Short mmCIF file of C-alpha atoms in Angstrom, two decimals:
data_model
loop_
_atom_site.label_atom_id
_atom_site.label_comp_id
_atom_site.label_asym_id
_atom_site.label_seq_id
_atom_site.Cartn_x
_atom_site.Cartn_y
_atom_site.Cartn_z
CA MET A 1 108.15 79.28 99.18
CA PHE A 2 108.48 76.17 101.39
CA VAL A 3 111.06 74.58 103.58
CA LEU A 4 112.28 71.14 103.22
CA LEU A 5 113.34 69.14 106.43
CA ALA A 6 114.45 65.58 106.14
CA LEU A 7 114.97 63.02 108.65
CA ALA A 8 116.79 59.54 108.01
CA ALA A 9 116.57 56.26 109.81
CA PRO A 10 118.96 55.55 111.32
CA LEU A 11 119.24 59.38 111.99
CA LEU A 12 122.46 61.12 110.77
CA ALA A 13 123.52 64.07 113.01
CA LEU A 14 126.22 66.48 113.75
CA ALA A 15 127.24 66.42 117.45
CA GLY A 16 129.90 67.41 119.78
CA GLU A 17 132.25 70.55 119.72
CA GLY A 18 134.32 68.96 116.91
CA GLY A 19 131.51 68.36 114.68
CA ASP A 20 132.38 64.68 114.27
CA SER A 21 129.93 62.43 112.47
CA LEU A 22 127.42 60.36 114.36
CA ARG A 23 124.97 57.75 113.30
CA LEU A 24 122.32 57.27 115.96
CA THR A 25 120.27 54.13 116.58
CA ASP A 26 116.50 54.59 116.97
CA ALA A 27 116.84 54.19 120.72
CA GLU A 28 119.61 56.76 120.95
CA ALA A 29 117.60 59.30 118.78
CA ARG A 30 114.50 58.78 120.95
CA ALA A 31 116.46 59.49 124.15
CA LEU A 32 117.95 62.70 122.54
CA TYR A 33 114.76 64.02 120.69
CA GLY A 34 111.72 62.25 122.41
CA THR A 35 109.31 64.52 124.05
CA VAL A 36 108.76 62.24 127.11
CA ASN A 37 112.26 63.04 128.17
CA ARG A 38 111.89 66.85 128.46
CA ARG A 39 110.42 69.36 130.98
CA TYR A 40 108.67 71.83 128.88
CA ALA A 41 107.68 75.35 129.65
CA GLY A 42 104.22 76.75 129.11
CA VAL A 43 105.09 80.61 128.65
CA HIS A 44 102.80 82.48 126.17
CA ASP A 45 104.57 85.02 123.94
CA PRO A 46 108.07 83.64 125.15
CA SER A 47 110.89 86.16 125.23
CA VAL A 48 114.19 84.59 125.88
CA VAL A 49 117.27 86.05 127.49
CA ALA A 50 120.45 84.58 128.98
CA ASP A 51 121.65 85.78 132.53
CA GLY A 52 125.34 85.41 131.69
CA GLU A 53 125.60 82.72 134.58
CA GLY A 54 124.63 79.61 132.69
CA GLN A 55 120.93 80.23 132.94
CA TRP A 56 118.39 81.07 130.13
CA TYR A 57 114.97 82.71 130.95
CA ILE A 58 111.74 82.95 128.98
CA PHE A 59 109.32 85.86 130.09
CA GLY A 60 105.92 85.76 128.82
CA SER A 61 102.39 87.22 129.10
CA HIS A 62 100.44 87.24 132.34
CA ASN A 63 103.73 87.27 134.38
CA ALA A 64 104.84 83.69 133.50
CA ILE A 65 108.63 83.04 133.70
CA SER A 66 110.53 79.74 133.21
CA ARG A 67 114.32 79.11 133.77
CA SER A 68 116.75 76.45 132.09
CA ALA A 69 120.44 75.66 132.39
CA ASP A 70 120.30 73.68 128.86
CA LEU A 71 117.53 75.26 126.76
CA GLN A 72 115.86 71.76 127.01
CA ASN A 73 114.46 71.47 130.44
CA TRP A 74 112.58 74.18 132.07
CA THR A 75 111.55 75.10 135.51
CA SER A 76 108.70 77.57 136.48
CA VAL A 77 109.71 80.77 138.43
CA GLY A 78 107.41 82.40 140.78
CA ALA A 79 106.27 85.99 139.99
CA ASN A 80 105.35 86.96 143.60
CA ASN A 81 108.48 89.04 143.75
CA LEU A 82 108.44 90.33 140.24
CA PHE A 83 107.56 93.95 140.81
CA GLY A 84 108.78 96.61 143.30
CA ARG A 85 109.08 100.38 144.25
CA ARG A 86 112.21 102.22 144.85
CA ASP A 87 112.30 104.64 147.67
CA ALA A 88 114.39 107.91 148.07
CA SER A 89 117.33 105.99 149.49
CA GLY A 90 117.38 103.49 146.42
CA LYS A 91 115.90 100.70 148.48
CA VAL A 92 113.37 98.50 146.50
CA SER A 93 110.60 96.83 148.15
CA VAL A 94 108.20 94.33 146.67
CA ILE A 95 104.64 95.37 145.77
CA SER A 96 101.88 93.78 143.78
CA TYR A 97 101.29 94.31 140.04
CA SER A 98 98.08 96.19 141.04
CA ASN A 99 100.18 98.91 142.65
CA ALA A 100 103.33 98.57 140.47
CA PHE A 101 102.34 101.02 137.36
CA HIS A 102 100.95 104.07 138.98
CA SER A 103 103.93 106.12 139.64
CA HIS A 104 107.38 106.00 137.80
CA ALA A 105 110.91 106.51 139.00
CA ALA A 106 112.39 108.53 136.17
CA ARG A 107 112.06 112.28 136.80
CA THR A 108 113.79 114.03 133.88
CA VAL A 109 114.65 113.04 130.19
CA PRO A 110 116.87 114.77 127.60
CA VAL A 111 114.50 116.19 124.89
CA ARG A 112 115.33 117.90 121.44
CA ARG A 113 113.97 121.50 121.21
CA GLY A 114 115.16 122.86 117.88
CA ASP A 115 118.81 122.68 117.78
CA GLU A 116 119.16 122.15 121.54
CA ILE A 117 119.12 119.18 123.83
CA VAL A 118 117.54 120.15 127.35
CA ASP A 119 116.30 118.15 130.28
CA GLN A 120 112.54 118.26 130.64
CA PRO A 121 110.26 117.10 133.46
CA PHE A 122 109.23 113.47 133.10
CA LYS A 123 106.26 112.78 135.47
CA GLY A 124 102.55 112.03 135.99
CA TYR A 125 102.52 109.11 133.82
CA ASP A 126 100.04 106.70 135.43
CA ALA A 127 100.32 103.64 133.28
CA ALA A 128 97.73 101.58 134.84
CA ALA A 129 95.21 104.46 134.76
CA TRP A 130 95.84 104.72 131.07
CA ASN A 131 95.53 101.07 130.60
CA CYS A 132 91.95 101.26 132.50
CA ALA A 133 90.72 104.67 131.13
CA VAL A 134 87.87 103.13 129.19
CA ALA A 135 85.52 100.02 129.62
CA ALA A 136 85.50 96.84 127.78
CA ASP A 137 82.82 96.39 124.95
CA ASP A 138 80.26 94.95 127.49
CA GLY A 139 80.72 97.88 129.76
CA THR A 140 82.73 96.26 132.52
CA ALA A 141 85.60 98.09 134.09
CA TRP A 142 89.05 97.26 132.77
CA SER A 143 91.92 95.80 134.87
CA VAL A 144 95.63 95.36 134.33
CA SER A 145 95.04 91.73 135.58
CA GLY A 146 95.23 89.45 132.64
CA ASN A 147 96.54 92.34 130.47
CA MET A 148 100.23 92.26 131.05
CA TRP A 149 101.37 91.08 127.92
CA ALA A 150 104.55 90.01 125.97
CA PRO A 151 107.42 91.44 128.06
CA ASP A 152 110.90 91.50 126.50
CA VAL A 153 113.82 91.58 128.85
CA LEU A 154 117.51 92.48 128.19
CA TRP A 155 120.56 93.66 130.19
CA ASN A 156 121.57 97.10 129.52
CA GLU A 157 125.27 97.48 130.25
CA GLN A 158 125.30 101.28 130.35
CA MET A 159 122.56 101.42 132.94
CA GLY A 160 123.87 98.32 134.77
CA ARG A 161 120.32 96.90 135.12
CA TRP A 162 118.01 94.44 133.63
CA CYS A 163 115.27 96.09 131.61
CA MET A 164 111.85 94.67 131.00
CA TYR A 165 109.69 96.21 128.36
CA LEU A 166 106.07 95.44 129.13
CA SER A 167 102.85 96.16 127.28
CA LEU A 168 99.76 96.99 129.24
CA ASN A 169 96.90 96.23 126.87
CA GLY A 170 93.78 98.24 126.86
CA PRO A 171 90.36 97.35 125.47
CA LYS A 172 90.37 99.93 122.77
CA TRP A 173 93.90 100.79 121.76
CA ASN A 174 94.38 102.64 125.12
CA SER A 175 97.60 100.56 125.64
CA VAL A 176 101.25 101.59 126.84
CA ILE A 177 104.55 99.88 126.71
CA ILE A 178 106.43 100.60 129.79
CA LEU A 179 110.02 100.13 130.99
CA LEU A 180 110.94 98.49 134.37
CA THR A 181 114.33 97.88 135.68
CA ALA A 182 115.88 95.53 138.18
CA ASP A 183 119.18 94.51 139.71
CA ARG A 184 118.36 90.94 139.42
CA ILE A 185 116.96 89.12 136.48
CA GLU A 186 114.18 87.78 138.45
CA GLY A 187 113.26 91.03 140.02
CA PRO A 188 111.78 93.00 141.44
CA TYR A 189 111.30 95.26 138.72
CA VAL A 190 110.53 99.08 139.20
CA TYR A 191 108.38 100.96 136.82
CA GLU A 192 110.77 103.66 135.29
CA GLY A 193 108.26 105.19 132.73
CA PRO A 194 106.37 104.88 129.74
CA VAL A 195 108.11 104.25 126.31
CA VAL A 196 105.13 104.55 123.97
CA TYR A 197 101.31 105.12 124.02
CA SER A 198 98.47 104.30 121.78
CA GLY A 199 94.77 105.27 121.67
CA PHE A 200 94.61 109.07 122.35
CA ARG A 201 92.25 109.10 119.48
CA SER A 202 89.65 111.52 120.90
CA ALA A 203 89.71 115.33 121.31
CA THR A 204 86.72 115.05 123.66
CA ASN A 205 87.21 112.11 125.97
CA ALA A 206 89.44 113.23 128.98
CA ALA A 207 89.93 109.75 130.02
CA ILE A 208 92.12 109.27 127.03
CA SER A 209 93.42 112.80 126.49
CA TRP A 210 96.90 113.25 124.92
CA HIS A 211 97.82 115.13 128.10
CA HIS A 212 98.02 111.82 129.83
CA THR A 213 100.69 110.71 127.55
CA ASP A 214 104.21 111.90 126.57
CA LEU A 215 102.94 113.20 123.14
CA GLU A 216 103.87 116.83 124.10
CA LEU A 217 107.28 115.75 125.16
CA VAL A 218 107.76 114.68 121.50
CA LEU A 219 105.88 117.27 119.58
CA GLY A 220 106.08 120.32 121.97
CA ASN A 221 102.93 121.83 123.58
CA GLN A 222 99.74 121.28 121.58
CA SER A 223 96.48 123.40 121.95
CA SER A 224 94.51 120.54 120.40
CA LEU A 225 94.98 117.08 119.52
CA PRO A 226 96.58 116.83 116.00
CA SER A 227 93.90 115.62 113.45
CA ARG A 228 95.75 112.89 112.29
CA TYR A 229 95.32 111.25 115.69
CA ASN A 230 91.77 112.32 116.30
CA LEU A 231 90.19 109.01 114.71
CA GLY A 232 87.65 108.01 117.11
CA ASP A 233 86.86 104.37 116.44
CA ARG A 234 88.97 104.06 113.40
CA TRP A 235 92.21 104.31 115.31
CA GLY A 236 93.41 100.84 114.23
CA ASP A 237 92.68 101.59 110.79
CA TYR A 238 95.59 104.01 110.50
CA MET A 239 97.81 103.96 113.78
CA PRO A 240 99.84 101.26 115.68
CA HIS A 241 98.87 99.47 118.80
CA ALA A 242 101.35 99.96 121.78
CA ILE A 243 101.85 96.25 122.47
CA ASP A 244 104.32 93.29 121.80
CA PRO A 245 107.66 95.13 122.30
CA CYS A 246 111.03 93.68 121.15
CA VAL A 247 114.10 95.52 122.23
CA PHE A 248 117.62 95.08 120.74
CA PHE A 249 120.97 96.69 120.48
CA ASP A 250 122.21 96.85 116.79
CA GLU A 251 125.79 96.38 115.51
CA ASP A 252 126.68 99.87 116.28
CA GLY A 253 125.44 99.69 119.83
CA LEU A 254 122.30 101.83 119.21
CA LEU A 255 119.10 100.69 121.16
CA TRP A 256 115.95 100.14 119.40
CA ILE A 257 112.22 98.89 119.95
CA SER A 258 109.85 97.43 117.69
CA TYR A 259 106.30 97.24 118.59
CA GLY A 260 102.57 96.92 117.09
CA SER A 261 100.13 94.27 116.34
CA TRP A 262 97.64 94.16 113.29
CA SER A 263 96.10 97.49 113.26
CA GLY A 264 98.19 100.17 111.69
CA GLY A 265 101.36 97.95 111.47
CA ILE A 266 104.54 97.33 113.30
CA PHE A 267 106.81 100.34 113.98
CA LEU A 268 110.22 101.06 115.24
CA LEU A 269 111.65 103.63 117.56
CA ARG A 270 115.07 104.54 118.83
CA LEU A 271 115.72 104.34 122.61
CA ASP A 272 118.07 105.91 124.83
CA SER A 273 120.63 103.36 126.22
CA ALA A 274 121.57 105.72 129.18
CA THR A 275 117.90 105.68 130.44
CA GLY A 276 116.31 102.73 128.49
CA LEU A 277 113.35 104.98 127.73
CA ARG A 278 112.55 106.67 124.39
CA ASP A 279 115.27 108.62 123.02
CA TYR A 280 113.47 112.22 122.77
CA THR A 281 116.51 113.76 120.82
CA VAL A 282 115.70 111.52 117.61
CA THR A 283 113.08 112.92 115.49
CA TYR A 284 110.97 111.25 112.58
CA PRO A 285 109.35 112.87 109.63
CA LEU A 286 105.61 112.89 108.88
CA THR A 287 105.23 110.79 105.78
CA THR A 288 102.25 108.85 104.65
CA ASP A 289 101.36 106.37 101.85
CA GLY A 290 98.78 108.82 100.40
CA SER A 291 95.71 107.58 102.37
CA GLY A 292 96.49 109.14 105.66
CA ARG A 293 98.45 105.98 107.03
CA PRO A 294 101.69 107.00 108.38
CA LEU A 295 104.86 105.25 106.98
CA SER A 296 106.85 107.66 109.41
CA ASP A 297 105.33 109.55 112.34
CA PRO A 298 106.88 112.09 114.66
CA TYR A 299 105.40 110.07 117.70
CA PHE A 300 105.35 106.58 116.48
CA GLY A 301 108.61 106.41 114.57
CA LYS A 302 109.05 104.37 111.30
CA GLN A 303 106.81 101.53 110.05
CA ILE A 304 108.66 98.39 109.21
CA ALA A 305 105.85 95.75 108.74
CA GLY A 306 102.21 95.28 108.29
CA GLY A 307 99.54 97.92 108.06
CA TYR A 308 95.77 97.96 106.59
CA TYR A 309 94.83 95.88 109.40
CA VAL A 310 96.59 92.75 107.92
CA SER A 311 97.58 90.25 110.73
CA GLY A 312 101.00 90.59 112.21
CA GLU A 313 102.19 90.50 115.78
CA GLY A 314 105.02 89.56 118.11
CA SER A 315 107.73 91.15 115.96
CA TYR A 316 111.36 90.16 116.96
CA ILE A 317 114.48 91.40 115.43
CA ARG A 318 118.04 89.84 115.83
CA TYR A 319 121.20 90.26 113.82
CA ILE A 320 122.26 86.86 112.35
CA ASP A 321 124.79 85.98 109.69
CA GLY A 322 125.41 89.41 108.55
CA ARG A 323 121.87 90.63 108.44
CA TYR A 324 119.00 91.94 110.51
CA ARG A 325 116.26 89.28 110.67
CA LEU A 326 112.69 90.32 111.42
CA PHE A 327 110.24 87.56 112.59
CA VAL A 328 106.51 88.28 112.67
CA THR A 329 103.95 86.00 113.37
CA TYR A 330 100.70 86.02 111.05
CA GLY A 331 97.30 84.67 111.95
CA GLY A 332 95.39 84.07 115.27
CA LEU A 333 96.91 82.35 118.22
CA GLU A 334 94.07 79.81 119.10
CA ALA A 335 94.70 76.49 117.86
CA ALA A 336 92.57 76.80 114.72
CA GLY A 337 93.82 80.39 114.34
CA GLY A 338 96.58 79.79 111.67
CA TYR A 339 99.35 81.22 113.53
CA THR A 340 102.67 80.91 111.40
CA MET A 341 105.99 82.62 111.92
CA ARG A 342 107.36 84.48 108.87
CA THR A 343 110.84 85.96 108.44
CA PHE A 344 112.34 88.85 106.53
CA SER A 345 115.80 90.48 106.32
CA SER A 346 117.51 93.80 105.82
CA ASP A 347 120.91 95.37 105.93
CA ARG A 348 119.75 97.91 108.43
CA PRO A 349 117.99 97.64 111.66
CA ASP A 350 115.43 100.09 110.55
CA GLY A 351 114.64 98.07 107.23
CA PRO A 352 113.51 98.09 104.63
CA TYR A 353 112.69 94.27 105.50
CA THR A 354 111.94 91.95 102.41
CA ASP A 355 111.52 88.20 101.95
CA ASN A 356 113.39 85.81 99.58
CA SER A 357 111.04 87.06 96.75
CA GLY A 358 111.71 90.84 97.32
CA GLU A 359 108.42 91.43 98.85
CA SER A 360 108.12 94.01 101.52
CA ALA A 361 107.11 93.36 105.14
CA VAL A 362 105.01 96.66 104.72
CA PHE A 363 101.57 96.25 103.18
CA THR A 364 100.08 98.90 100.83
CA ARG A 365 96.67 97.43 100.96
CA TYR A 366 94.51 94.93 102.92
CA GLN A 367 95.30 91.28 102.12
CA LEU A 368 94.38 88.04 104.06
CA ASN A 369 97.93 86.84 104.75
CA TYR A 370 97.39 83.53 106.59
CA GLY A 371 95.29 80.27 106.57
CA ALA A 372 93.92 78.37 103.67
CA THR A 373 92.98 81.27 101.41
CA ASP A 374 96.35 83.19 102.20
CA ALA A 375 95.94 85.70 99.29
CA CYS A 376 99.74 86.84 99.33
CA ARG A 377 101.99 84.30 100.93
CA ARG A 378 104.45 86.92 102.06
CA GLY A 379 107.28 86.35 104.37
CA ASN A 380 109.50 83.31 104.35
CA LEU A 381 107.54 80.58 106.30
CA LEU A 382 109.77 79.49 109.14
CA VAL A 383 107.75 76.45 110.58
CA GLY A 384 104.25 75.43 109.63
CA ALA A 385 101.65 72.94 111.38
CA PHE A 386 102.83 69.44 111.05
CA ASP A 387 102.35 66.05 112.55
CA GLY A 388 103.82 62.45 112.24
CA TRP A 389 107.38 63.83 112.38
CA GLY A 390 110.26 62.28 114.24
CA PHE A 391 109.27 61.20 117.88
CA GLN A 392 106.65 63.88 118.56
CA SER A 393 103.61 62.73 120.59
CA LYS A 394 101.10 65.10 118.97
CA GLY A 395 101.09 67.40 116.08
CA GLU A 396 102.12 71.11 116.47
CA VAL A 397 99.68 73.76 115.18
CA ALA A 398 99.50 77.66 115.73
CA GLN A 399 103.22 78.00 116.47
CA GLY A 400 104.28 81.57 117.05
CA HIS A 401 105.15 84.69 118.93
CA ASN A 402 108.78 83.70 118.93
CA SER A 403 111.88 85.05 120.19
CA VAL A 404 115.36 84.11 119.22
CA TYR A 405 118.78 83.78 121.22
CA VAL A 406 121.99 84.40 119.68
CA ASP A 407 125.19 83.51 121.42
CA ASP A 408 128.49 85.12 121.08
CA GLN A 409 129.49 82.47 118.57
CA GLY A 410 126.66 83.41 116.29
CA ARG A 411 124.79 80.35 116.95
CA ALA A 412 120.98 80.92 117.23
CA TRP A 413 117.97 79.28 118.82
CA LEU A 414 114.27 79.72 117.95
CA ILE A 415 111.76 79.79 120.96
CA TYR A 416 108.07 79.89 120.45
CA HIS A 417 104.87 78.68 121.91
CA THR A 418 102.76 76.09 120.12
CA ARG A 419 99.34 74.52 120.28
CA PHE A 420 98.48 70.80 119.22
CA ASN A 421 96.00 69.18 117.05
CA ALA A 422 94.93 67.08 120.12
CA GLY A 423 91.95 69.46 120.98
CA GLY A 424 91.76 72.43 123.20
CA GLU A 425 94.11 75.35 123.69
CA PHE A 426 96.84 73.65 125.84
CA PHE A 427 100.26 74.97 124.67
CA GLN A 428 103.87 74.45 125.41
CA ASN A 429 107.21 76.09 124.34
CA ARG A 430 109.62 74.64 121.80
CA VAL A 431 113.36 75.38 121.13
CA HIS A 432 114.98 74.56 117.66
CA ARG A 433 118.33 75.69 116.24
CA LEU A 434 118.42 77.98 113.42
CA PHE A 435 120.67 77.89 110.63
CA THR A 436 121.35 80.07 107.40
CA SER A 437 120.88 78.49 103.86
CA GLU A 438 123.55 78.82 101.27
CA ASN A 439 121.42 81.69 99.79
CA GLY A 440 121.31 83.43 103.05
CA TRP A 441 117.82 82.53 104.58
CA LEU A 442 117.02 81.14 107.78
CA LEU A 443 115.94 77.63 108.34
CA SER A 444 114.84 75.95 111.62
CA ALA A 445 116.47 72.53 112.36
CA PRO A 446 113.77 69.82 111.89
CA MET A 447 114.27 68.36 115.31
CA GLU A 448 114.03 69.95 118.83
CA TYR A 449 117.23 71.37 120.23
CA ALA A 450 119.21 68.49 122.10
CA GLY A 451 122.49 70.02 122.82
CA GLU A 452 124.14 70.14 119.47
CA GLN A 453 126.91 72.70 119.16
CA VAL A 454 127.47 72.78 115.37
CA THR A 455 127.33 76.15 113.84
CA THR A 456 126.41 77.47 110.31
CA ALA A 457 130.00 78.02 109.67
CA ASP A 458 130.80 74.38 110.57
CA ILE A 459 128.32 73.20 108.00
CA ARG A 460 129.61 75.40 105.33
CA SER A 461 133.23 74.66 105.96
CA SER A 462 133.05 70.85 105.24
CA CYS A 463 130.76 67.88 105.16
CA PRO A 464 131.67 65.12 107.47
CA PHE A 465 129.49 62.65 105.57
CA THR A 466 130.01 60.81 102.30
CA ALA A 467 127.62 60.36 99.66
CA ASP A 468 127.41 56.74 100.31
CA GLU A 469 126.68 57.61 104.10
CA MET A 470 123.94 60.20 102.93
CA ALA A 471 122.16 57.72 100.85
CA GLY A 472 119.09 56.09 102.22
CA THR A 473 115.38 56.19 103.02
CA TYR A 474 114.01 59.57 104.48
CA SER A 475 111.02 61.01 105.92
CA LEU A 476 110.59 64.25 103.95
CA LEU A 477 108.47 66.97 105.62
CA ILE A 478 107.42 70.26 103.54
CA HIS A 479 106.28 73.16 105.47
CA THR A 480 103.89 74.97 103.23
CA PHE A 481 101.29 77.57 102.87
CA GLY A 482 97.51 77.19 102.56
CA LEU A 483 96.73 74.63 105.10
CA ASP A 484 93.16 74.56 106.43
CA ASN A 485 93.84 75.89 109.86
CA LYS A 486 89.93 75.83 110.92
CA GLN A 487 90.18 72.21 110.57
CA LEU A 488 93.55 71.86 112.30
CA ALA A 489 95.19 70.75 109.11
CA VAL A 490 98.82 69.64 109.27
CA ALA A 491 101.49 68.73 107.03
CA MET A 492 102.48 65.02 107.08
CA PRO A 493 105.92 63.53 106.13
CA ARG A 494 106.41 61.71 102.91
CA THR A 495 108.98 59.13 102.13
CA VAL A 496 111.91 59.52 99.57
CA THR A 497 115.07 57.36 98.74
CA LEU A 498 118.12 59.14 97.91
CA SER A 499 120.56 56.74 96.12
CA ALA A 500 124.45 57.15 96.07
CA ASP A 501 124.17 57.87 92.20
CA GLY A 502 122.10 60.91 92.72
CA LYS A 503 118.78 59.76 92.06
CA VAL A 504 115.64 60.64 94.30
CA THR A 505 112.74 58.05 94.25
CA GLY A 506 109.63 57.52 96.22
CA ASP A 507 106.87 60.07 96.88
CA TYR A 508 108.96 62.56 94.95
CA SER A 509 111.45 61.86 92.32
CA GLY A 510 114.42 63.70 90.74
CA SER A 511 118.05 64.19 91.50
CA TRP A 512 120.18 65.21 94.46
CA THR A 513 123.69 66.68 94.86
CA MET A 514 125.98 67.16 97.84
CA THR A 515 128.40 70.00 98.29
CA GLU A 516 131.66 68.94 100.16
#
């Protein structure tokens, strides 16, 4: 599986609301697509959201936030007022992150007990204490500082608030995803309560006891920790990790959260749109793959990807062109880590998700799934490491942990962070348009977004170019598997010539056709 992206000189493009044809000179193309003309954001694990008033935001790890009016030029937003506490009168005052996660605002939640739905107390969930319950491997105390990871933000119309789902990452799977809400998109956000915990893996360690979590709200009172969770240091071999949330409304208006990273895989839970918290009235059966690894778990929900400690993180789900699209990033995030974005799709929000070869996003055994010796090449490769393309000043490597913005016309934008092959771990964000191929799979536009308004429907309805106009010499970039990421290997463009009579010559030969 690979993606072909081509660039002509002079550049042929679609631009403007009407989709009129436009042939750009080299200078015009550089002005639109050159990297020197942009103000880039530097937000790790970017989650994009529009405020409905002409601004887009990307929220990321370590309280990084940037704002843009055009999805091209970004301004950093300070996080000094990001967190708050609500008093009895409803007034919110700003507090520091070190004090923001101890006491939550929600006090009751509806819970299923047999055939009845009853309100149950919801209290005592000190997320910061859970996050810091055990020491790091070197024995030092843990802190939430530096461990506020990958928030996802959306507007919940029923609640009338902005909802931030934030993962507090613990050193030994003792992590928790929490919900915070705000009246303004820039905050302050108030801790409402936990959504899902991980790491309650010991029946004897009081610091990570299930009694500190909401497990008994889901399962009912437990005299002891169920054996399937009593895993000691093997938690990650079987169970998911409560980090990297993605929250979305499906086409029926139901609210979902996907989460997880490496370890036991990526899981999906239903949320209550009235509270933004977990929907405790929805139940999940206990089913395993025969090894004790859950495919569905009463507490964790349904597995939709990964498992067996294969790489995979930063899941993101959006409905695009009639299907639910699952984005997962494989590999390690450092420059030499082999980070790559893969896509799968499904007719349902809860899967099953498959790639264009019919391969499931769920693994049934360990396989190395990234890098030069990728054993399975699973998932449609969206973008790979590349250099020498267009007007870029340096090559991109380790692109991933993306989010996607879809507007009310169905236009989609891909937002991700990337490192470069210039040395070091410097990173920036990039924005590309997404389109859907004729056979229904997602493709990233070859150049960064520069204001184009064309839609997939526009492209499918008619071609504004003739075969004579399309003929010419092109740079051809093939995004492919198997690059040596440890050496910062990149794909380089090749040169091909398309003649008006349908022949292809140059570095590749063959024939081409155009559908009008």
